């Protein structure tokens, strides 16, 4: 999982793989957050999504975040990404989180809006990301 996240977002910035591996190891502690989900089929890695406390330097007051959503190209367009994001959100709400955040480039807006995420801010930070939020379902 760390290797895929590194290849997708960090390798081209010269961040060593060991840095991402050490972040991933934080998923293995007793703390409920961070955690990561892995999708797999017959033992083959298909994708991943994480829930982390901080994801956007410009919005340090918002927490927690669904982040590092990645589906391997041969597994795309089959609902794996949607399922990973939904399961990450459900697990987070089960921990008592009332509001969850996610940031993405505008090209991904339709994917997240169709998945029930609400854009709350646009053009944030140097990459002009959209900040989305999703509220825990109300009981009953
Ligand atoms: C973005 C990403 C995670 C989506 O993953 P995915 O598994 O392809 O997503 P899904 O299959 O759940 O949904 C993708 C689309 O396929 C459609 N789809 C889902 N199941 C489908 C099926 N059985 N048949 C046909 N289409 C389907 C969805 O409606 C969705 O349509 P949309 O693009 O108009 O929203 C994936 O493309 C990816 O890893 N991209 C590179 C990394 C990235 O950009 N990550 C997001 C960072 S914010």
PDB file of C-alpha atoms and ligand atoms in Angstrom:
ATOM      1  CA  UNK A   1       0.000   0.000   0.000  1.00  0.00           C
ATOM      2  CA  UNK A   2       2.768   2.436   0.945  1.00  0.00           C
ATOM      3  CA  UNK A   3       4.571   1.693  -2.310  1.00  0.00           C
ATOM      4  CA  UNK A   4       1.454   2.478  -4.401  1.00  0.00           C
ATOM      5  CA  UNK A   5       0.788   5.730  -2.505  1.00  0.00           C
ATOM      6  CA  UNK A   6       4.451   6.682  -2.905  1.00  0.00           C
ATOM      7  CA  UNK A   7       4.372   6.033  -6.666  1.00  0.00           C
ATOM      8  CA  UNK A   8       1.117   7.971  -7.144  1.00  0.00           C
ATOM      9  CA  UNK A   9       1.864  11.107  -5.138  1.00  0.00           C
ATOM     10  CA  UNK A  10       5.324  11.277  -3.591  1.00  0.00           C
ATOM     11  CA  UNK A  11       8.016   9.719  -5.800  1.00  0.00           C
ATOM     12  CA  UNK A  12       8.084  12.645  -8.234  1.00  0.00           C
ATOM     13  CA  UNK A  13       8.641  15.039  -5.296  1.00  0.00           C
ATOM     14  CA  UNK A  14      11.750  13.081  -4.254  1.00  0.00           C
ATOM     15  CA  UNK A  15      10.182  11.919  -1.006  1.00  0.00           C
ATOM     16  CA  UNK A  16      11.767   8.567  -0.037  1.00  0.00           C
ATOM     17  CA  UNK A  17       9.571   5.466   0.072  1.00  0.00           C
ATOM     18  CA  UNK A  18      10.740   4.931   3.675  1.00  0.00           C
ATOM     19  CA  UNK A  19       8.903   8.120   4.702  1.00  0.00           C
ATOM     20  CA  UNK A  20       5.593   6.815   3.353  1.00  0.00           C
ATOM     21  CA  UNK A  21       6.252   3.396   4.904  1.00  0.00           C
ATOM     22  CA  UNK A  22       6.718   4.992   8.305  1.00  0.00           C
ATOM     23  CA  UNK A  23       3.458   6.951   7.915  1.00  0.00           C
ATOM     24  CA  UNK A  24       1.708   3.703   6.967  1.00  0.00           C
ATOM     25  CA  UNK A  25       3.004   2.032  10.100  1.00  0.00           C
ATOM     26  CA  UNK A  26       1.024   4.565  12.148  1.00  0.00           C
ATOM     27  CA  UNK A  27      -2.064   2.659  10.887  1.00  0.00           C
ATOM     28  CA  UNK A  28      -0.917  -0.319  12.930  1.00  0.00           C
ATOM     29  CA  UNK A  29      -0.991   1.327  16.357  1.00  0.00           C
ATOM     30  CA  UNK A  30      -3.860   1.058  18.865  1.00  0.00           C
ATOM     31  CA  UNK A  31      -5.136   4.548  17.994  1.00  0.00           C
ATOM     32  CA  UNK A  32      -8.403   4.425  16.010  1.00  0.00           C
ATOM     33  CA  UNK A  33      -7.153   7.097  13.567  1.00  0.00           C
ATOM     34  CA  UNK A  34      -5.200   6.845  11.294  1.00  0.00           C
ATOM     35  CA  UNK A  35      -6.367   3.694   9.565  1.00  0.00           C
ATOM     36  CA  UNK A  36      -6.352   2.409   6.003  1.00  0.00           C
ATOM     37  CA  UNK A  37      -8.497   0.035   3.980  1.00  0.00           C
ATOM     38  CA  UNK A  38      -7.166  -2.231   1.257  1.00  0.00           C
ATOM     39  CA  UNK A  39      -9.300  -3.696  -1.536  1.00  0.00           C
ATOM     40  CA  UNK A  40      -8.052  -6.987  -2.964  1.00  0.00           C
ATOM     41  CA  UNK A  41      -9.221  -9.751  -5.255  1.00  0.00           C
ATOM     42  CA  UNK A  42      -7.718 -13.245  -5.100  1.00  0.00           C
ATOM     43  CA  UNK A  43      -4.739 -11.880  -3.205  1.00  0.00           C
ATOM     44  CA  UNK A  44      -4.075  -9.089  -5.727  1.00  0.00           C
ATOM     45  CA  UNK A  45      -3.948  -5.520  -4.442  1.00  0.00           C
ATOM     46  CA  UNK A  46      -6.815  -3.536  -6.046  1.00  0.00           C
ATOM     47  CA  UNK A  47      -6.838  -0.235  -4.171  1.00  0.00           C
ATOM     48  CA  UNK A  48      -6.707   1.643  -0.909  1.00  0.00           C
ATOM     49  CA  UNK A  49      -8.162   4.562   1.057  1.00  0.00           C
ATOM     50  CA  UNK A  50      -6.951   6.086   4.326  1.00  0.00           C
ATOM     51  CA  UNK A  51      -8.450   8.082   7.167  1.00  0.00           C
ATOM     52  CA  UNK A  52      -5.935  10.497   8.685  1.00  0.00           C
ATOM     53  CA  UNK A  53      -6.114  13.378  11.159  1.00  0.00           C
ATOM     54  CA  UNK A  54      -4.501  16.060   8.953  1.00  0.00           C
ATOM     55  CA  UNK A  55      -4.378  16.292   5.183  1.00  0.00           C
ATOM     56  CA  UNK A  56      -4.344  19.939   4.168  1.00  0.00           C
ATOM     57  CA  UNK A  57      -1.799  22.409   5.560  1.00  0.00           C
ATOM     58  CA  UNK A  58      -4.151  25.305   4.738  1.00  0.00           C
ATOM     59  CA  UNK A  59      -6.977  23.850   6.893  1.00  0.00           C
ATOM     60  CA  UNK A  60      -5.349  22.574  10.107  1.00  0.00           C
ATOM     61  CA  UNK A  61      -8.610  23.019  12.043  1.00  0.00           C
ATOM     62  CA  UNK A  62     -10.476  20.401   9.959  1.00  0.00           C
ATOM     63  CA  UNK A  63     -10.226  16.735  10.963  1.00  0.00           C
ATOM     64  CA  UNK A  64     -10.386  13.845  10.132  1.00  0.00           C
ATOM     65  CA  UNK A  65      -9.875  13.320   6.380  1.00  0.00           C
ATOM     66  CA  UNK A  66     -10.375  10.540   3.869  1.00  0.00           C
ATOM     67  CA  UNK A  67      -7.157  10.601   1.844  1.00  0.00           C
ATOM     68  CA  UNK A  68      -4.894   8.667  -0.500  1.00  0.00           C
ATOM     69  CA  UNK A  69      -7.756   7.096  -2.453  1.00  0.00           C
ATOM     70  CA  UNK A  70      -6.167   4.904  -5.104  1.00  0.00           C
ATOM     71  CA  UNK A  71      -7.511   2.136  -7.336  1.00  0.00           C
ATOM     72  CA  UNK A  72      -5.160   0.120  -9.537  1.00  0.00           C
ATOM     73  CA  UNK A  73      -5.899   0.857 -13.225  1.00  0.00           C
ATOM     74  CA  UNK A  74      -7.206  -2.658 -14.107  1.00  0.00           C
ATOM     75  CA  UNK A  75      -9.736  -2.429 -11.252  1.00  0.00           C
ATOM     76  CA  UNK A  76     -11.157   1.001 -12.115  1.00  0.00           C
ATOM     77  CA  UNK A  77     -14.760   1.704 -13.199  1.00  0.00           C
ATOM     78  CA  UNK A  78     -16.066  -1.246 -11.198  1.00  0.00           C
ATOM     79  CA  UNK A  79     -17.177   0.587  -8.081  1.00  0.00           C
ATOM     80  CA  UNK A  80     -14.032  -0.205  -6.067  1.00  0.00           C
ATOM     81  CA  UNK A  81     -13.177   3.470  -5.476  1.00  0.00           C
ATOM     82  CA  UNK A  82     -16.706   4.307  -4.400  1.00  0.00           C
ATOM     83  CA  UNK A  83     -16.777   1.329  -2.034  1.00  0.00           C
ATOM     84  CA  UNK A  84     -13.399   2.197  -0.491  1.00  0.00           C
ATOM     85  CA  UNK A  85     -14.461   5.795   0.185  1.00  0.00           C
ATOM     86  CA  UNK A  86     -17.866   4.745   1.536  1.00  0.00           C
ATOM     87  CA  UNK A  87     -16.396   2.060   3.797  1.00  0.00           C
ATOM     88  CA  UNK A  88     -13.739   4.465   5.110  1.00  0.00           C
ATOM     89  CA  UNK A  89     -16.480   7.008   5.897  1.00  0.00           C
ATOM     90  CA  UNK A  90     -18.714   4.404   7.549  1.00  0.00           C
ATOM     91  CA  UNK A  91     -15.840   3.141   9.719  1.00  0.00           C
ATOM     92  CA  UNK A  92     -15.022   6.687  10.738  1.00  0.00           C
ATOM     93  CA  UNK A  93     -18.641   7.493  11.649  1.00  0.00           C
ATOM     94  CA  UNK A  94     -18.763   4.271  13.675  1.00  0.00           C
ATOM     95  CA  UNK A  95     -15.900   5.709  15.754  1.00  0.00           C
ATOM     96  CA  UNK A  96     -18.102   8.689  16.626  1.00  0.00           C
ATOM     97  CA  UNK A  97     -16.877  11.187  14.011  1.00  0.00           C
ATOM     98  CA  UNK A  98     -19.676  13.610  13.189  1.00  0.00           C
ATOM     99  CA  UNK A  99     -18.116  15.291  10.142  1.00  0.00           C
ATOM    100  CA  UNK A 100     -15.510  14.017   7.754  1.00  0.00           C
ATOM    101  CA  UNK A 101     -13.445  15.906   5.156  1.00  0.00           C
ATOM    102  CA  UNK A 102     -11.755  15.162   1.867  1.00  0.00           C
ATOM    103  CA  UNK A 103      -9.855  17.276  -0.634  1.00  0.00           C
ATOM    104  CA  UNK A 104      -9.488  16.645  -4.330  1.00  0.00           C
ATOM    105  CA  UNK A 105      -8.652  18.323  -7.605  1.00  0.00           C
ATOM    106  CA  UNK A 106     -11.651  19.746  -9.518  1.00  0.00           C
ATOM    107  CA  UNK A 107     -11.396  16.881 -12.050  1.00  0.00           C
ATOM    108  CA  UNK A 108     -12.648  14.512  -9.330  1.00  0.00           C
ATOM    109  CA  UNK A 109     -15.608  16.650  -8.252  1.00  0.00           C
ATOM    110  CA  UNK A 110     -18.290  14.548  -9.993  1.00  0.00           C
ATOM    111  CA  UNK A 111     -16.944  11.332  -8.497  1.00  0.00           C
ATOM    112  CA  UNK A 112     -17.211  12.665  -4.945  1.00  0.00           C
ATOM    113  CA  UNK A 113     -20.466  14.622  -5.348  1.00  0.00           C
ATOM    114  CA  UNK A 114     -22.150  11.509  -6.770  1.00  0.00           C
ATOM    115  CA  UNK A 115     -20.764   9.681  -3.747  1.00  0.00           C
ATOM    116  CA  UNK A 116     -22.567  12.026  -1.345  1.00  0.00           C
ATOM    117  CA  UNK A 117     -19.781  14.531  -0.584  1.00  0.00           C
ATOM    118  CA  UNK A 118     -20.585  18.231  -0.423  1.00  0.00           C
ATOM    119  CA  UNK A 119     -18.079  20.820  -1.727  1.00  0.00           C
ATOM    120  CA  UNK A 120     -17.590  23.416   1.018  1.00  0.00           C
ATOM    121  CA  UNK A 121     -14.647  25.402  -0.389  1.00  0.00           C
ATOM    122  CA  UNK A 122     -12.890  25.780  -3.737  1.00  0.00           C
ATOM    123  CA  UNK A 123      -9.469  26.892  -4.982  1.00  0.00           C
ATOM    124  CA  UNK A 124      -7.714  26.068  -1.732  1.00  0.00           C
ATOM    125  CA  UNK A 125      -3.921  26.022  -1.557  1.00  0.00           C
ATOM    126  CA  UNK A 126      -1.318  25.981  -4.323  1.00  0.00           C
ATOM    127  CA  UNK A 127      -3.071  23.142  -6.198  1.00  0.00           C
ATOM    128  CA  UNK A 128      -6.528  24.771  -6.075  1.00  0.00           C
ATOM    129  CA  UNK A 129      -8.213  21.795  -4.458  1.00  0.00           C
ATOM    130  CA  UNK A 130     -11.873  21.509  -3.499  1.00  0.00           C
ATOM    131  CA  UNK A 131     -12.606  20.740   0.161  1.00  0.00           C
ATOM    132  CA  UNK A 132     -15.584  18.399   0.619  1.00  0.00           C
ATOM    133  CA  UNK A 133     -17.400  17.335   3.738  1.00  0.00           C
ATOM    134  CA  UNK A 134     -19.764  14.536   4.638  1.00  0.00           C
ATOM    135  CA  UNK A 135     -21.863  14.348   7.791  1.00  0.00           C
ATOM    136  CA  UNK A 136     -22.522  11.249   9.843  1.00  0.00           C
ATOM    137  CA  UNK A 137     -25.984   9.856   9.198  1.00  0.00           C
ATOM    138  CA  UNK A 138     -28.506  11.058  11.754  1.00  0.00           C
ATOM    139  CA  UNK A 139     -29.812   8.268  13.992  1.00  0.00           C
ATOM    140  CA  UNK A 140     -33.226   6.846  13.113  1.00  0.00           C
TER     141      UNK A 140
HETATM  142  C1  LIG B   1     -10.563   8.242  -8.738  1.00  0.00           C
HETATM  143  C2  LIG B   1     -10.482   6.724  -8.548  1.00  0.00           C
HETATM  144  C3  LIG B   1     -10.131   6.407  -7.104  1.00  0.00           C
HETATM  145  C4  LIG B   1     -11.861   6.143  -8.890  1.00  0.00           C
HETATM  146  O1  LIG B   1     -11.811   4.744  -8.634  1.00  0.00           O
HETATM  147  P1  LIG B   1     -12.794   3.708  -9.385  1.00  0.00           P
HETATM  148  O2  LIG B   1     -12.696   2.413  -8.692  1.00  0.00           O
HETATM  149  O3  LIG B   1     -12.555   3.743 -10.843  1.00  0.00           O
HETATM  150  O4  LIG B   1     -14.182   4.404  -9.060  1.00  0.00           O
HETATM  151  P2  LIG B   1     -15.611   3.758  -9.220  1.00  0.00           P
HETATM  152  O5  LIG B   1     -15.596   2.597 -10.169  1.00  0.00           O
HETATM  153  O6  LIG B   1     -16.157   3.547  -7.879  1.00  0.00           O
HETATM  154  O7  LIG B   1     -16.344   4.965  -9.885  1.00  0.00           O
HETATM  155  C5  LIG B   1     -15.763   5.557 -11.064  1.00  0.00           C
HETATM  156  C6  LIG B   1     -16.819   5.775 -12.079  1.00  0.00           C
HETATM  157  O8  LIG B   1     -17.218   4.521 -12.594  1.00  0.00           O
HETATM  158  C7  LIG B   1     -18.608   4.397 -12.496  1.00  0.00           C
HETATM  159  N1  LIG B   1     -18.863   2.994 -12.191  1.00  0.00           N
HETATM  160  C8  LIG B   1     -18.866   2.420 -10.994  1.00  0.00           C
HETATM  161  N2  LIG B   1     -19.179   1.115 -11.087  1.00  0.00           N
HETATM  162  C9  LIG B   1     -19.342   0.867 -12.379  1.00  0.00           C
HETATM  163  C10 LIG B   1     -19.677  -0.283 -13.125  1.00  0.00           C
HETATM  164  N3  LIG B   1     -19.907  -1.470 -12.535  1.00  0.00           N
HETATM  165  N4  LIG B   1     -19.734  -0.191 -14.468  1.00  0.00           N
HETATM  166  C11 LIG B   1     -19.515   1.000 -15.076  1.00  0.00           C
HETATM  167  N5  LIG B   1     -19.199   2.138 -14.427  1.00  0.00           N
HETATM  168  C12 LIG B   1     -19.135   2.065 -13.100  1.00  0.00           C
HETATM  169  C13 LIG B   1     -19.012   5.307 -11.395  1.00  0.00           C
HETATM  170  O9  LIG B   1     -20.368   5.750 -11.569  1.00  0.00           O
HETATM  171  C14 LIG B   1     -18.044   6.435 -11.542  1.00  0.00           C
HETATM  172  O10 LIG B   1     -18.502   7.344 -12.488  1.00  0.00           O
HETATM  173  P3  LIG B   1     -17.995   8.863 -12.439  1.00  0.00           P
HETATM  174  O11 LIG B   1     -16.538   8.832 -12.821  1.00  0.00           O
HETATM  175  O12 LIG B   1     -18.837   9.552 -13.452  1.00  0.00           O
HETATM  176  O13 LIG B   1     -18.183   9.336 -11.027  1.00  0.00           O
HETATM  177  C15 LIG B   1      -9.459   6.078  -9.526  1.00  0.00           C
HETATM  178  O14 LIG B   1      -9.728   6.501 -10.834  1.00  0.00           O
HETATM  179  C16 LIG B   1      -8.018   6.394  -9.178  1.00  0.00           C
HETATM  180  O15 LIG B   1      -7.381   5.700  -8.390  1.00  0.00           O
HETATM  181  N6  LIG B   1      -7.462   7.452  -9.792  1.00  0.00           N
HETATM  182  C17 LIG B   1      -6.084   7.864  -9.578  1.00  0.00           C
HETATM  183  C18 LIG B   1      -5.875   8.408  -8.183  1.00  0.00           C
HETATM  184  C19 LIG B   1      -6.838   9.516  -7.825  1.00  0.00           C
HETATM  185  O16 LIG B   1      -7.100  10.409  -8.617  1.00  0.00           O
HETATM  186  N7  LIG B   1      -7.373   9.418  -6.619  1.00  0.00           N
HETATM  187  C20 LIG B   1      -8.280  10.405  -6.078  1.00  0.00           C
HETATM  188  C21 LIG B   1      -7.513  11.442  -5.376  1.00  0.00           C
HETATM  189  S1  LIG B   1      -8.633  12.649  -4.711  1.00  0.00           S
END
